[in-house]
Amino acid sequence: MVLDPKVLVLDEPTAGLDPQGAKEMMTLFMRLNREQNKTVLLVTHDMEHVMKYCDHVIVLDHGAVKQTSDVKTFFEHPEWIVNIGINPPSIIRLKMRLKEAGFDIPDEIIDEDGLLKCIKRQVKIHE
């Protein structure tokens, strides 16, 4: 940071931190992105962080690019995540289980509020 880099490359920056410490670090990185226009490249296996803090996803597997997209599109396609062998975020795992149980959940729903509204509508219909 002393040399005021335009790009920050962060390799597993929250590894070993407790949840609060990880949140504080990620908030700091996103503030640097927003307020100082820094590009932040985050190397991580934590899909919860990717979903919450990132704009774009590039998935590497043994050095080869396997997938690249904006975050919303990436998480709308859980098969991409599973086929690559990545553990999806908890909300996506829940969505996948609900679909397996017969709920009709549109691909574009990737947040808790949207998922809850969708489930409520379907439960109400069947009452």
C-alpha positions as semicolon CSV with decimal commas, in nm:
position;residue;x (nm);y (nm);z (nm)
1;M;0,000;0,000;0,000
2;V;0,300;0,226;0,050
3;L;0,355;0,243;-0,328
4;D;-0,017;0,306;-0,392
5;P;-0,078;0,012;-0,625
6;K;-0,372;0,024;-0,865
7;V;-0,425;-0,353;-0,829
8;L;-0,432;-0,559;-0,509
9;V;-0,383;-0,934;-0,552
10;L;-0,502;-1,109;-0,237
11;D;-0,443;-1,483;-0,197
12;E;-0,683;-1,629;0,063
13;P;-0,671;-1,305;0,265
14;T;-0,920;-1,425;0,526
15;A;-0,774;-1,772;0,585
16;G;-0,740;-1,836;0,956
17;L;-0,950;-1,537;1,060
18;D;-1,262;-1,564;1,271
19;P;-1,586;-1,464;1,095
20;Q;-1,580;-1,109;1,234
21;G;-1,217;-1,056;1,134
22;A;-1,287;-1,194;0,786
23;K;-1,584;-0,960;0,746
24;E;-1,375;-0,661;0,854
25;M;-1,097;-0,749;0,609
26;M;-1,339;-0,797;0,319
27;T;-1,511;-0,469;0,404
28;L;-1,173;-0,295;0,398
29;F;-1,087;-0,442;0,056
30;M;-1,421;-0,341;-0,088
31;R;-1,383;0,010;0,052
32;L;-1,044;0,038;-0,119
33;N;-1,214;-0,069;-0,440
34;R;-1,501;0,176;-0,407
35;E;-1,334;0,478;-0,254
36;Q;-0,984;0,461;-0,404
37;N;-1,075;0,286;-0,729
38;K;-0,840;-0,005;-0,658
39;T;-0,883;-0,325;-0,854
40;V;-0,902;-0,614;-0,608
41;L;-0,820;-0,964;-0,732
42;L;-0,933;-1,210;-0,470
43;V;-0,801;-1,565;-0,483
44;T;-1,026;-1,774;-0,261
45;H;-1,213;-2,098;-0,214
46;D;-1,473;-1,916;-0,002
47;M;-1,776;-1,889;-0,227
48;E;-1,968;-1,702;0,043
49;H;-1,717;-1,418;0,004
50;V;-1,729;-1,439;-0,374
51;M;-2,107;-1,413;-0,370
52;K;-2,116;-1,125;-0,123
53;Y;-1,819;-0,912;-0,225
54;C;-1,718;-0,980;-0,585
55;D;-1,838;-0,851;-0,922
56;H;-1,675;-1,104;-1,151
57;V;-1,565;-1,467;-1,120
58;I;-1,282;-1,649;-1,294
59;V;-1,252;-2,014;-1,196
60;L;-0,913;-2,177;-1,242
61;D;-0,852;-2,549;-1,228
62;H;-0,488;-2,660;-1,239
63;G;-0,398;-2,329;-1,405
64;A;-0,666;-2,349;-1,675
65;V;-0,963;-2,112;-1,692
66;K;-1,275;-2,324;-1,646
67;Q;-1,536;-2,051;-1,613
68;T;-1,562;-1,675;-1,628
69;S;-1,871;-1,462;-1,575
70;D;-2,029;-1,195;-1,361
71;V;-2,113;-1,317;-1,011
72;K;-2,491;-1,323;-1,058
73;T;-2,471;-1,537;-1,372
74;F;-2,216;-1,767;-1,209
75;F;-2,439;-1,842;-0,911
76;E;-2,749;-1,876;-1,130
77;H;-2,579;-2,189;-1,269
78;P;-2,494;-2,413;-0,973
79;E;-2,405;-2,695;-1,211
80;W;-2,097;-2,494;-1,314
81;I;-1,988;-2,481;-0,951
82;V;-2,059;-2,846;-0,876
83;N;-1,902;-2,975;-1,200
84;I;-1,580;-2,792;-1,117
85;G;-1,583;-2,935;-0,765
86;I;-1,637;-2,613;-0,572
87;N;-1,851;-2,606;-0,258
88;P;-2,139;-2,365;-0,334
89;P;-2,245;-2,095;-0,087
90;S;-2,504;-2,204;0,169
91;I;-2,791;-2,021;-0,002
92;I;-2,714;-2,199;-0,331
93;R;-2,690;-2,538;-0,155
94;L;-3,030;-2,472;0,005
95;K;-3,176;-2,370;-0,330
96;M;-3,044;-2,690;-0,490
97;R;-3,197;-2,904;-0,213
98;L;-3,531;-2,728;-0,242
99;K;-3,534;-2,785;-0,618
100;E;-3,456;-3,154;-0,558
101;A;-3,753;-3,162;-0,317
102;G;-3,983;-3,034;-0,590
103;F;-3,988;-2,659;-0,541
104;D;-3,992;-2,454;-0,860
105;I;-3,720;-2,197;-0,800
106;P;-3,610;-1,980;-1,092
107;D;-3,238;-1,974;-1,168
108;E;-3,214;-1,598;-1,116
109;I;-3,304;-1,626;-0,746
110;I;-2,973;-1,632;-0,560
111;D;-3,046;-1,436;-0,243
112;E;-3,223;-1,519;0,083
113;D;-3,509;-1,272;0,038
114;G;-3,590;-1,392;-0,313
115;L;-3,573;-1,755;-0,207
116;L;-3,799;-1,697;0,093
117;K;-4,060;-1,513;-0,117
118;C;-4,055;-1,789;-0,379
119;I;-4,104;-2,062;-0,117
120;K;-4,384;-1,869;0,058
121;R;-4,573;-1,830;-0,271
122;Q;-4,547;-2,200;-0,345
123;V;-4,645;-2,312;0,004
124;K;-4,945;-2,074;-0,004
125;I;-5,059;-2,219;-0,338
126;H;-5,061;-2,572;-0,192
127;E;-5,254;-2,486;0,127
